[in-house]
Short mmCIF file of C-alpha atoms in Angstrom, two decimals:
data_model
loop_
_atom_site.label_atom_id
_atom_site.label_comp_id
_atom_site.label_asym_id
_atom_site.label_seq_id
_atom_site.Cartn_x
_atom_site.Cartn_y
_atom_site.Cartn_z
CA UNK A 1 59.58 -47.75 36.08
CA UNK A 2 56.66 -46.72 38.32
CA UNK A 3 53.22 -47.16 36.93
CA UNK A 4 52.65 -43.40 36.64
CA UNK A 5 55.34 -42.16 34.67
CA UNK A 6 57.28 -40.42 37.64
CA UNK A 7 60.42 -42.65 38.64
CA UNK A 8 62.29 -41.57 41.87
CA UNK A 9 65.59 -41.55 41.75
CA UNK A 10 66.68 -39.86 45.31
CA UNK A 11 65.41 -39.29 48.67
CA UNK A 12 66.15 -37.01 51.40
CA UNK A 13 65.48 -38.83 55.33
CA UNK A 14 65.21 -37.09 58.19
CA UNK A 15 66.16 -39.97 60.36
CA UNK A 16 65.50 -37.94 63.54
CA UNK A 17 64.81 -34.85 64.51
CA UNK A 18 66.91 -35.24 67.86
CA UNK A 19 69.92 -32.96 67.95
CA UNK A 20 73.21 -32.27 70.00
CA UNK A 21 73.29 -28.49 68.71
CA UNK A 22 70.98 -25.88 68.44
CA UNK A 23 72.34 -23.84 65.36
CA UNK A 24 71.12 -20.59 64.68
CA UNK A 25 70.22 -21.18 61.28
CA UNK A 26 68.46 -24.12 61.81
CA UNK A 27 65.31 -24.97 59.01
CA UNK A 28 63.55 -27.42 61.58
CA UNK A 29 64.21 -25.97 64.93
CA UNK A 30 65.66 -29.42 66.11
CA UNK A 31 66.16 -30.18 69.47
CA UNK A 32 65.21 -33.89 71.02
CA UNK A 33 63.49 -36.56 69.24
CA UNK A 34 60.46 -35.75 68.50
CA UNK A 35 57.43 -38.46 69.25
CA UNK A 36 56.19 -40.61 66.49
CA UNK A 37 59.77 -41.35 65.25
CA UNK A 38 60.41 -44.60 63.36
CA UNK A 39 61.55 -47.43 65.62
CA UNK A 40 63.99 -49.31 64.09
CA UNK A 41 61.73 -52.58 63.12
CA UNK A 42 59.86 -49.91 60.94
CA UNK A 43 62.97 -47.60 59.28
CA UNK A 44 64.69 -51.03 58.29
CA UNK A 45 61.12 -52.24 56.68
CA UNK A 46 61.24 -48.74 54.83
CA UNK A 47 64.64 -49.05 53.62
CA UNK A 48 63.45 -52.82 51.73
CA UNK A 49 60.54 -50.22 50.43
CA UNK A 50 62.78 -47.49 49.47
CA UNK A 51 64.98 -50.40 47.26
CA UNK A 52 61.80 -51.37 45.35
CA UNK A 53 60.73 -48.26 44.14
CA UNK A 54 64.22 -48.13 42.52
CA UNK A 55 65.92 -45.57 44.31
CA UNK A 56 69.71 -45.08 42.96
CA UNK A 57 70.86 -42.79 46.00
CA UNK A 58 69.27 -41.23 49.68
CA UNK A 59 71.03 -38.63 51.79
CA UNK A 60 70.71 -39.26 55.50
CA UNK A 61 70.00 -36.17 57.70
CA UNK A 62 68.19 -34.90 60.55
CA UNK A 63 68.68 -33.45 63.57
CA UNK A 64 71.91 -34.91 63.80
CA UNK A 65 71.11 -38.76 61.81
CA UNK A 66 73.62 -40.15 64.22
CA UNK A 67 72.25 -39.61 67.59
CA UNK A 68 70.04 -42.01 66.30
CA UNK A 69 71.91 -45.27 67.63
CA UNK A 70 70.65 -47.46 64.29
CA UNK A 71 71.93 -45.34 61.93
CA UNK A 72 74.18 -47.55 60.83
CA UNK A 73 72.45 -50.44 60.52
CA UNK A 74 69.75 -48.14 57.71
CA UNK A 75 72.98 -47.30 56.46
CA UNK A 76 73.59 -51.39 55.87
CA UNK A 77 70.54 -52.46 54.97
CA UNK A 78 70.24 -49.50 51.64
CA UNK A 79 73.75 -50.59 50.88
CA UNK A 80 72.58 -54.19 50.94
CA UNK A 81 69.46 -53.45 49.13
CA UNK A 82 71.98 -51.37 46.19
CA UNK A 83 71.08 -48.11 47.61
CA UNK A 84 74.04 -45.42 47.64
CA UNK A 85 73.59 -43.97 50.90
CA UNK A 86 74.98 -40.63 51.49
CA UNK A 87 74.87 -39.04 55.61
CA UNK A 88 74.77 -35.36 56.46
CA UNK A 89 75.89 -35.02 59.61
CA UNK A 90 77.23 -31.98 62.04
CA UNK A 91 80.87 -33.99 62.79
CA UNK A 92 81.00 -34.15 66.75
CA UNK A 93 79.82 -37.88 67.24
CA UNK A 94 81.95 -38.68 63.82
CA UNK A 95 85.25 -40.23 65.65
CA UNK A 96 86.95 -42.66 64.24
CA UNK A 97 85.10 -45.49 65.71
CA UNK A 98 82.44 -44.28 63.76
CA UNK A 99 84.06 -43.04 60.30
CA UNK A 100 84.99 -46.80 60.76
CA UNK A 101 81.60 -48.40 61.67
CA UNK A 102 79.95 -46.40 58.39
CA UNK A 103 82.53 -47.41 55.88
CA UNK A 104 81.94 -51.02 56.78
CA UNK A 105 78.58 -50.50 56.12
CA UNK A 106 78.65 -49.33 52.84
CA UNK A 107 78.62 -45.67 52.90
CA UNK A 108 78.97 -43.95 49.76
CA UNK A 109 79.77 -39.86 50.99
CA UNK A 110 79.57 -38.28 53.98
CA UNK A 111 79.42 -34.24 54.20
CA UNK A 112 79.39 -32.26 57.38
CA UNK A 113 77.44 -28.99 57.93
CA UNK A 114 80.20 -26.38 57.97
CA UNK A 115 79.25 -23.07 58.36
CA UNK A 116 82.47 -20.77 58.55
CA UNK A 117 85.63 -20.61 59.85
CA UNK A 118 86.58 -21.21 63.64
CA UNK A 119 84.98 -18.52 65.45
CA UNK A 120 81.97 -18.07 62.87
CA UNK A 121 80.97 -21.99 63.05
CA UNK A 122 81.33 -22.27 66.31
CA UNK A 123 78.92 -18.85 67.04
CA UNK A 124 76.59 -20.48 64.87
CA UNK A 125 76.38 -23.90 66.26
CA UNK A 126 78.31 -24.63 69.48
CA UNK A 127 81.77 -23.79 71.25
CA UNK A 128 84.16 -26.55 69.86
CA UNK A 129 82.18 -27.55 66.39
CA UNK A 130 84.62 -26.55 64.16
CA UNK A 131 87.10 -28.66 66.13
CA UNK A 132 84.79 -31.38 66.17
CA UNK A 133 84.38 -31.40 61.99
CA UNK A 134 88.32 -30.95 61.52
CA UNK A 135 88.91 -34.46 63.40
CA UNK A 136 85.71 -35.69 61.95
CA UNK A 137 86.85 -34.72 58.30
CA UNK A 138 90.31 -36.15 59.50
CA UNK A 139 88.47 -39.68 60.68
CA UNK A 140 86.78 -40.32 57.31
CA UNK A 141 89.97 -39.64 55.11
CA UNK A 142 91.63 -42.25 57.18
CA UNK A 143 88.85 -44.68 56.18
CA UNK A 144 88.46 -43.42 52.58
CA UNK A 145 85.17 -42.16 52.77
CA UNK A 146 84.23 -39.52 50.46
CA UNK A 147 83.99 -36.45 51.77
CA UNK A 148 82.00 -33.27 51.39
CA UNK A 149 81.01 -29.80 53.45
CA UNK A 150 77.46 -28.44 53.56
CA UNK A 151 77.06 -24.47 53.71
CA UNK A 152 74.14 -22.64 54.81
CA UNK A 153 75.02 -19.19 53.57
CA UNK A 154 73.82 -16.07 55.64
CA UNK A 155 74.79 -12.06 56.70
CA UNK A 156 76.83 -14.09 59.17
CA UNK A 157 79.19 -15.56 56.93
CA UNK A 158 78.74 -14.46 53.33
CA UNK A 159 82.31 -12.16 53.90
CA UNK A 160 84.61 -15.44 54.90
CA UNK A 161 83.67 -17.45 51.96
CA UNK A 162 86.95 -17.64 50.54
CA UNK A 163 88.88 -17.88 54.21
CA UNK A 164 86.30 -21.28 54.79
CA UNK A 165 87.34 -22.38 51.37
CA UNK A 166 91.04 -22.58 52.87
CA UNK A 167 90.15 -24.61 55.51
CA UNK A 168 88.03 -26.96 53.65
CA UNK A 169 90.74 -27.33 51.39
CA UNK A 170 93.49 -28.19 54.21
CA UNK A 171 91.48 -30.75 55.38
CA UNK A 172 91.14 -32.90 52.65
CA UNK A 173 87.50 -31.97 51.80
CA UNK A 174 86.33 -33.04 48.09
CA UNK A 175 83.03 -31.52 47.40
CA UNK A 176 81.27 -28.48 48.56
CA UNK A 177 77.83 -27.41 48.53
CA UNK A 178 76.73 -23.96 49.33
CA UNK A 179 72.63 -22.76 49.76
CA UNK A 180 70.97 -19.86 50.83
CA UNK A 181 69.90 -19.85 54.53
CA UNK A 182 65.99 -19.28 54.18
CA UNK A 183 63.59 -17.74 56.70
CA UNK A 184 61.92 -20.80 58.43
CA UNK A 185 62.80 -22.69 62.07
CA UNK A 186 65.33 -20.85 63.67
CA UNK A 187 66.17 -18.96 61.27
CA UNK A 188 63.05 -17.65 60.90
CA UNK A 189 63.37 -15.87 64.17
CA UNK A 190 66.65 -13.57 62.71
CA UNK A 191 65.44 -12.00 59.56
CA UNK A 192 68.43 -9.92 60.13
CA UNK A 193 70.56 -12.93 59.25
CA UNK A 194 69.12 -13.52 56.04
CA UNK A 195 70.70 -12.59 52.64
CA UNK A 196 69.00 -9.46 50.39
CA UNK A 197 67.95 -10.41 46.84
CA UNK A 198 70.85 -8.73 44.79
CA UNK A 199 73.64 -10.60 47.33
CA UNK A 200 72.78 -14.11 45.56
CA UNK A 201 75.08 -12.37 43.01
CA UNK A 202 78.10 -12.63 45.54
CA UNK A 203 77.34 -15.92 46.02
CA UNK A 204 77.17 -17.29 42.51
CA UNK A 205 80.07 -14.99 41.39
CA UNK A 206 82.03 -17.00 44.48
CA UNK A 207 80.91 -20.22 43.73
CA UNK A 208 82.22 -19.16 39.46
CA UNK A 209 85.77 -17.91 40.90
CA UNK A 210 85.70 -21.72 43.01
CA UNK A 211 84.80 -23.58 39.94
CA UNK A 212 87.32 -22.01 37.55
CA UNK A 213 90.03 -21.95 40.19
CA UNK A 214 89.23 -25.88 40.29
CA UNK A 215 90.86 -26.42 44.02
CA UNK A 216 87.41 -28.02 45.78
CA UNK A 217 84.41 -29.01 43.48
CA UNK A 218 81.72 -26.85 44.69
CA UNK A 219 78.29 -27.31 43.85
CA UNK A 220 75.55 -24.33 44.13
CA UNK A 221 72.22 -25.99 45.64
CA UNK A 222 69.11 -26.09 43.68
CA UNK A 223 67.88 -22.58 45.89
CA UNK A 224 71.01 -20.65 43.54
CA UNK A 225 70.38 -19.78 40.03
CA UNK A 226 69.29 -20.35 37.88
CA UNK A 227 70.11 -18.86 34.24
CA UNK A 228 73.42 -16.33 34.48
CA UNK A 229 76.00 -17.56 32.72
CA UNK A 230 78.17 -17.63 35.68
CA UNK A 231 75.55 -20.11 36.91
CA UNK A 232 75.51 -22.46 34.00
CA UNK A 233 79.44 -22.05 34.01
CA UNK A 234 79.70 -22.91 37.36
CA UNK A 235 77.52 -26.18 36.82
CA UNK A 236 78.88 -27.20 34.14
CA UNK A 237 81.85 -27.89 35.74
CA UNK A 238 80.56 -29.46 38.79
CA UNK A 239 78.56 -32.01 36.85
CA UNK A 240 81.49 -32.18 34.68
CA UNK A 241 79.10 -32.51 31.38
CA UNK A 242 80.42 -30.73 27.73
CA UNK A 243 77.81 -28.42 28.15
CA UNK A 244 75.81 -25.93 30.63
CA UNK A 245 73.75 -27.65 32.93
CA UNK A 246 70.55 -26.40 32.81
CA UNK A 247 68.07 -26.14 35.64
CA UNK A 248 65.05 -28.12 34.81
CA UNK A 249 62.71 -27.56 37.47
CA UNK A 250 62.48 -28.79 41.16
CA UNK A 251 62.59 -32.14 41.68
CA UNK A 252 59.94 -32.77 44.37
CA UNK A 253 57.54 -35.64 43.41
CA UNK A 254 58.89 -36.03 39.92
CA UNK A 255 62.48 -37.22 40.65
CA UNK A 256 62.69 -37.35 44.61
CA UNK A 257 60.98 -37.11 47.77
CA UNK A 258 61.35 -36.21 51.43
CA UNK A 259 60.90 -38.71 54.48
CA UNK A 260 60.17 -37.22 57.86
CA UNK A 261 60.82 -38.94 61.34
CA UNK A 262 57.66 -40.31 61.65
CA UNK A 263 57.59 -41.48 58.14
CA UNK A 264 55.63 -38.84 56.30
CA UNK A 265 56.02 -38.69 52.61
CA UNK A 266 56.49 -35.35 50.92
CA UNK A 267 58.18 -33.66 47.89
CA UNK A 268 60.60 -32.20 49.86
CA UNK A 269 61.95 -32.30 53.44
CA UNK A 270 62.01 -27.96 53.19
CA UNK A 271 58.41 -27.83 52.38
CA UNK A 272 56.78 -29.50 55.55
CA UNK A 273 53.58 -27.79 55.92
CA UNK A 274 50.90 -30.70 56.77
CA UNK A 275 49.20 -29.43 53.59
CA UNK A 276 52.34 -31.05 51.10
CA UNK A 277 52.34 -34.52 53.27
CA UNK A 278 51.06 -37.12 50.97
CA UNK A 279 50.78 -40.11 53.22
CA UNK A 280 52.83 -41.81 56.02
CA UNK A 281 54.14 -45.34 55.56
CA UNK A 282 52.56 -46.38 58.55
CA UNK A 283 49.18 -46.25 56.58
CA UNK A 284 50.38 -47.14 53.26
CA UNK A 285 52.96 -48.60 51.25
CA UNK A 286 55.86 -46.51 49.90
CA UNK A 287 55.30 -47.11 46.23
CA UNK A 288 51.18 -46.62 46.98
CA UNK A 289 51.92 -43.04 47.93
CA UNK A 290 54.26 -42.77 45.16
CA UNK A 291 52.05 -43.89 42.61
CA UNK A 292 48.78 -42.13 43.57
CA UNK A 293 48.00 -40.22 40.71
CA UNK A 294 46.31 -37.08 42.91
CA UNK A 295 50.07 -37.18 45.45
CA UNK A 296 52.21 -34.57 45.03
CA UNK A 297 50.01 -32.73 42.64
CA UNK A 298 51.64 -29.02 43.18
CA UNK A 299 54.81 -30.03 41.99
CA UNK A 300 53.42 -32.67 39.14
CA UNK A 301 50.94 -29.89 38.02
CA UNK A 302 53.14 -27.12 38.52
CA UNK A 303 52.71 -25.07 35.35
CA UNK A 304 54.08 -21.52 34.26
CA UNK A 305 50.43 -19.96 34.01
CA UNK A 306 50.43 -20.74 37.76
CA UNK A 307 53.26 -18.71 38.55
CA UNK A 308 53.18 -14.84 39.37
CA UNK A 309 55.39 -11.83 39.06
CA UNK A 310 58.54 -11.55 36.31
CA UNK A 311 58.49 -15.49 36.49
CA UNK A 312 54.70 -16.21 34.59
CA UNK A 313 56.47 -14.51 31.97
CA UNK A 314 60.43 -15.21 31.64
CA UNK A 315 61.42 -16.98 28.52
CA UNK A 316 62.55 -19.64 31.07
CA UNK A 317 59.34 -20.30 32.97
CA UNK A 318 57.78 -23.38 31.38
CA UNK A 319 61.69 -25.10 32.21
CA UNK A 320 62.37 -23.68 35.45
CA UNK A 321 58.99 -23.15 36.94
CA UNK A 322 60.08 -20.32 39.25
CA UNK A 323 63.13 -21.95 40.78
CA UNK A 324 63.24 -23.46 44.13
CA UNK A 325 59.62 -23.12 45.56
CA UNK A 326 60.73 -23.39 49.12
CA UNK A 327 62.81 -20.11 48.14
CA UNK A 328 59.30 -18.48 46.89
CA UNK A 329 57.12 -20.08 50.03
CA UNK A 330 59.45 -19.07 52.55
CA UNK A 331 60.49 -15.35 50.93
CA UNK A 332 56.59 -14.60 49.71
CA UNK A 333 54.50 -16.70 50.87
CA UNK A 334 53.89 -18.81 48.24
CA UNK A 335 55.53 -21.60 45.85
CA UNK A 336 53.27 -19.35 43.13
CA UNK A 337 55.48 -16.22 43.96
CA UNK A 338 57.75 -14.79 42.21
CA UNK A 339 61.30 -16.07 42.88
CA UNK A 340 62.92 -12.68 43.66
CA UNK A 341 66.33 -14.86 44.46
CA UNK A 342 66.68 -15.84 40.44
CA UNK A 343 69.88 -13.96 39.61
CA UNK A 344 68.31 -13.95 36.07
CA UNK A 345 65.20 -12.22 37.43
CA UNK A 346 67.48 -8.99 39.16
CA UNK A 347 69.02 -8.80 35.85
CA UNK A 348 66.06 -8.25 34.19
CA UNK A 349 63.98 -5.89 36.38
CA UNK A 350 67.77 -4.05 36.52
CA UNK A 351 67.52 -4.24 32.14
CA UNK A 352 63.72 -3.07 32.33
CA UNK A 353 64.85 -0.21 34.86
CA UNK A 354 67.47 0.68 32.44
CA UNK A 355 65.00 1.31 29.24
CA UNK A 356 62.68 2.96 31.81
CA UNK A 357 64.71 6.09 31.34
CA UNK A 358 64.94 6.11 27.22
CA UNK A 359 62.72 8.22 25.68
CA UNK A 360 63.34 7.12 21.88
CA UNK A 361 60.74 4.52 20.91
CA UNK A 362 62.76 4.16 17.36
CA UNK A 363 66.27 3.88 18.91
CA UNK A 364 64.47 0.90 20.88
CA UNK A 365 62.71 -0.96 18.37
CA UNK A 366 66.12 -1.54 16.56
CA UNK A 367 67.77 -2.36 19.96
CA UNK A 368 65.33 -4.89 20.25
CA UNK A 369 65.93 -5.90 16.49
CA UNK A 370 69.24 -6.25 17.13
CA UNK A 371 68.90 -8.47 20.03
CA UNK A 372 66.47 -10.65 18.22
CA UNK A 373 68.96 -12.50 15.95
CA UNK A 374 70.89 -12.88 18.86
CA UNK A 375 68.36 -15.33 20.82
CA UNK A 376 67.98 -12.32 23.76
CA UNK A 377 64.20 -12.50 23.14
CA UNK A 378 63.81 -11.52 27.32
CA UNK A 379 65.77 -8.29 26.97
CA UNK A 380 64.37 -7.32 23.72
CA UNK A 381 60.57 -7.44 25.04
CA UNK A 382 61.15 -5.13 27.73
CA UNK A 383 63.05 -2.97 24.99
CA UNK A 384 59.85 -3.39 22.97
CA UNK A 385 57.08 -2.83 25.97
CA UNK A 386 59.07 0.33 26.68
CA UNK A 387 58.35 1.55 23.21
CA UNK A 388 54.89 0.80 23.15
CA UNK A 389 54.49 3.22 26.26
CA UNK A 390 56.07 5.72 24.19
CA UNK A 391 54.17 5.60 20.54
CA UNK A 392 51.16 3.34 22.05
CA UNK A 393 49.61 3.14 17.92
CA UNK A 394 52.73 1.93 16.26
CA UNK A 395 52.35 -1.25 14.51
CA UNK A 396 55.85 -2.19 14.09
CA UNK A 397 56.15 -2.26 17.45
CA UNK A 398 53.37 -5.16 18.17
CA UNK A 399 54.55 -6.55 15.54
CA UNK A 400 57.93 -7.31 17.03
CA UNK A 401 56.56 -7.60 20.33
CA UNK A 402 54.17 -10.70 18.59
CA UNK A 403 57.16 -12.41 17.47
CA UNK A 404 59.34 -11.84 21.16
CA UNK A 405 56.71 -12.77 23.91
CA UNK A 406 56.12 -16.35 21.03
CA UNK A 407 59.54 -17.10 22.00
CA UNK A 408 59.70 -16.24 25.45
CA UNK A 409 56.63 -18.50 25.63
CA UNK A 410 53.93 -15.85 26.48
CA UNK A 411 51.45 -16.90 23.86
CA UNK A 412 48.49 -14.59 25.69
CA UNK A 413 50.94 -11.53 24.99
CA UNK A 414 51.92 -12.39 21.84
CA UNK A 415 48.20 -12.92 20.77
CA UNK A 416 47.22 -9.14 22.39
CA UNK A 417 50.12 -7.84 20.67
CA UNK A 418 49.07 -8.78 16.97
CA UNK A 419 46.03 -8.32 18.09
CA UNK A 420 46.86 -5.24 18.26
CA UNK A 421 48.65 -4.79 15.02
CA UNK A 422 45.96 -5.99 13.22
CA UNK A 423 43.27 -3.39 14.85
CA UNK A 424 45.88 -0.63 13.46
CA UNK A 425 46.03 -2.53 10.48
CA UNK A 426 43.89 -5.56 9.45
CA UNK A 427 45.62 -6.80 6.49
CA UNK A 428 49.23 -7.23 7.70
CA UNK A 429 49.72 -11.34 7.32
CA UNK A 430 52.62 -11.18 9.31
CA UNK A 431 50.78 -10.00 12.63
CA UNK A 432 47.44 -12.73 11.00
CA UNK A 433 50.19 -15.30 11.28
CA UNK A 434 51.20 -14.76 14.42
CA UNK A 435 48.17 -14.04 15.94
CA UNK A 436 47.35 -17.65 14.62
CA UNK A 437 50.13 -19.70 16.10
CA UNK A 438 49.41 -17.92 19.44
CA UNK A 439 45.87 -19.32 19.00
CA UNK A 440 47.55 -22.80 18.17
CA UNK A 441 49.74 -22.80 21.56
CA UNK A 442 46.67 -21.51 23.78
CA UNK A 443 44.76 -25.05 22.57
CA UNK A 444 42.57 -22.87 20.02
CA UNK A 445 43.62 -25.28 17.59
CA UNK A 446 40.34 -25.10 14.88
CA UNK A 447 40.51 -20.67 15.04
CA UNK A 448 44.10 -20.88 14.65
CA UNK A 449 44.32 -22.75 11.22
CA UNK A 450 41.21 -21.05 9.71
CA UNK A 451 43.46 -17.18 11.10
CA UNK A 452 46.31 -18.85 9.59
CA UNK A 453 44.09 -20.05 6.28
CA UNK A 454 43.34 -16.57 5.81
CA UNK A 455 46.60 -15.20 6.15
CA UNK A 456 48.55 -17.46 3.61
CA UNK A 457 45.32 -16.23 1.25
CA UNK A 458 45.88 -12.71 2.08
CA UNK A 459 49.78 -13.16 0.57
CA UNK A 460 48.72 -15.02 -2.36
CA UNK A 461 49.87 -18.02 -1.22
CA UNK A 462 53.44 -16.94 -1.66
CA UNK A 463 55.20 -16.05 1.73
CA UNK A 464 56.98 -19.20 2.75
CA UNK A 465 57.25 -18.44 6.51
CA UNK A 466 53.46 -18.65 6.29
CA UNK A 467 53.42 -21.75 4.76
CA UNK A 468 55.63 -22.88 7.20
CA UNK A 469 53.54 -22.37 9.83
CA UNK A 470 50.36 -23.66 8.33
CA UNK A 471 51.93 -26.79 7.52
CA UNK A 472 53.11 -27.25 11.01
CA UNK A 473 49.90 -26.35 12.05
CA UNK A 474 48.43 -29.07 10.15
CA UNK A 475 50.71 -31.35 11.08
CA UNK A 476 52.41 -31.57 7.87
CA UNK A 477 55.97 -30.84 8.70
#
């Protein structure tokens, strides 16, 4: 374990950013090698460095990784060093000489960048690509390799999903991973290309429909999500686990990293503004960059009071932290943004459209009552905030609002909300009580137990939700 708590367990390496296509779609806006990239003396060093942090696995990419003539020989030395190495690659210099050359050297998977059928992949990236990846695919079944297809989804091919799906599936292909094509390098220069909002619905209910079906294990990318059931589902199978696999937050500079050409460290090879580089390993060490407690301090210190939008306040925000942040820095701007990609997020500003148009505060509150036993804290707040438009003095209403934003995790909401209450009515306990365990959660531990105090008073000391809370308060429980 690394001396500051973080361990890394994967890498991404962009090995070079030298290129034999010039796709469409492309993030980095490759092209030749770029100056300042690793010589081989100095990638092989950084492989021994990437083994004694304690990496378990590093993907390969670039550019194309293997018009970089040593890239089998990194490949070697990870594998020697216990290092799964995995290679993303575009197929055409894949022959068999090379689906040959890789498997002797250890490799683990290798997935090719497959971006529709025939015609499609081949008007994205070059005339005779697709070809190219069939024989390529072909070449590493022959050897045993694993194999897997990359997908960068866009307006171009978001209709021949399920067509590519055949292919893949004729040629032998075991894994799948789809993500959103995002508005940077290339791709940056054809907006028109790039997916609306609401259409990462088509994609997850695709990626649901490829799960179930259980043909080709597809996997949604960490820019997909993050809380629809469909998304869970669709997880849950990929990762094979007993239950839904939730999204916990990206794992730049908590769990992985990104390595650049030139051997810049950063939390993820997407974000590559000079601003997130934490240090090259030219200057210093691997593990010193890794373990310097002020490096990658946007993702470490990422917090859901730092987000902005429908995400500082969704029930999810302290887990998922707004989703991909390349997704909110590319789309608005921002890694702060909201993440207007989070299927969750649509649902709800379609939910809070929906109560928009109700004009009985009563029906309401007992929607949201309803909806309360049933865990759907999210929905029943913007249920609730809709009926405190309409009857702005009733109590009942803060009251439940108190108790929904608690659970959502919005303790500054809950605490004006029983704030509230109690100005309409200062003796209701409930609305003392939960005005003191917001207090509690916002650090304000001393006001909090002496609101609280004064609450369990207030009942006579007989309400056993309040002394519930006090004892937990006091650490008693």
């Amino acid at each position: 374990m690394v001396n500051n708590g973080y361990q890394p367990v994967t890498a991404v390496w962009e090995v070079t950013m030298g290129c034999n296509m010039r796709c469409g779609h492309c993030g980095s806006s490759c092209a030749g090698p770029l100056p300042g990239e690793l010589s081989t003396e100095e990638a092989l060093d950084l492989c021994d460095q990437i083994a004694e942090l304690g990496l378990k696995w590093i993907t390969l990419s670039g550019g194309e990784p293997l018009t970089r003539k040593d890239t089998p020989d990194l490949i070697k030395r990870l594998t020697a060093n216990g290092v799964s190495v995995n290679i993303i690659t575009n197929g055409w210099l894949l022959t068999e000489e090379m689906a040959r050359k890789i498997k002797e050297n250890g490799i683990a998977t290798a997935a090719i960048s497959i971006d529709g059928t025939p015609e499609i992949h081949d008007k994205i990236r070059k005339e005779g690509a697709f070809e190219h990846a069939r024989r390529a695919f072909a070449a590493m079944k022959e050897q045993g390799i694993d194999t897997g297809a990359v997908t960068t989804i866009t307006k171009q091919n978001i209709g021949i999903l399920r067509e590519l799906k055949e292919e893949l599936i004729a040629m032998g292909v075991n894994s799948w991973q789809v993500q959103l094509g995002l508005p940077m390098g290339n791709l940056k220069e054809r907006p028109d290309w790039v997916l609306e909002p609401k259409q990462v619905r088509d994609v997850i209910d695709f990626c649901y429909e490829t799960a179930v079906e259980g043909r080709i294990r597809i996997y949604p990318a960490d820019c997909i999500g993050y809380y629809t059931v469909k998304d869970l589902e669709t997880r849950r199978i990929a990762y094979r686990t007993g239950t839904y696999s939730l999204w916990n937050g990206c794992n730049a500079g908590v769990r992985g990293f990104g390595i650049l050409h030139n051997g810049d460290i950063l939390g993820c090879t997407s974000i590559r503004n000079r601003e997130f580089v934490e240090g090259n390993i030219r200057e210093r060490r691997l593990r010193d960059i890794w373990e310097d407690e002020n490096a990658f301090a946007w993702r470490r210190q990422m917090a859901k009071e730092k987000l902005s939008g429908s995400c500082r306040t969704c029930t999810y925000a302290s887990r998922c932290l707004g989703g991909c942040p390349n997704t909110r820095l590319t789309m608005k701007g921002s890694i702060y943004a909201e993440n207007e990609y989070c299927a969750y997020n649509l649902s709800l500003k379609e939910k809070a459209t929906k109560y928009s148009s109700c004009d009985n505060a009563e029906a309401l509150r007992r929607f949201a009552e309803s909806l309360i036993p049933l865990g759907q804290y999210q929905e029943a707040s913007f249920a609730l905030m809709r009926a405190r438009e309409l009857e702005p003095d009733n109590k009942e209403t803060y009251r439940a609002m108190g108790y929904t934003e608690f659970m959502c995790g919005n303790y500054e909401s809950c605490l004006a909300a029983n704030d509230k209450a109690l100005e309409l009515d200062g003796g209701d306990t409930y609305a003392m009580g939960g005005r003191a365990l917001a207090l509690y959660r916002l650090g304000k531990t001393e006001e909090g137990l002496r609101v609280m105090k004064r609450a369990v008073e207030l009942s006579g000391g007989q309400d056993p939700n309040l002394l519930q809370d006090y004892r937990y308060m006091t650490g008693a429980v």
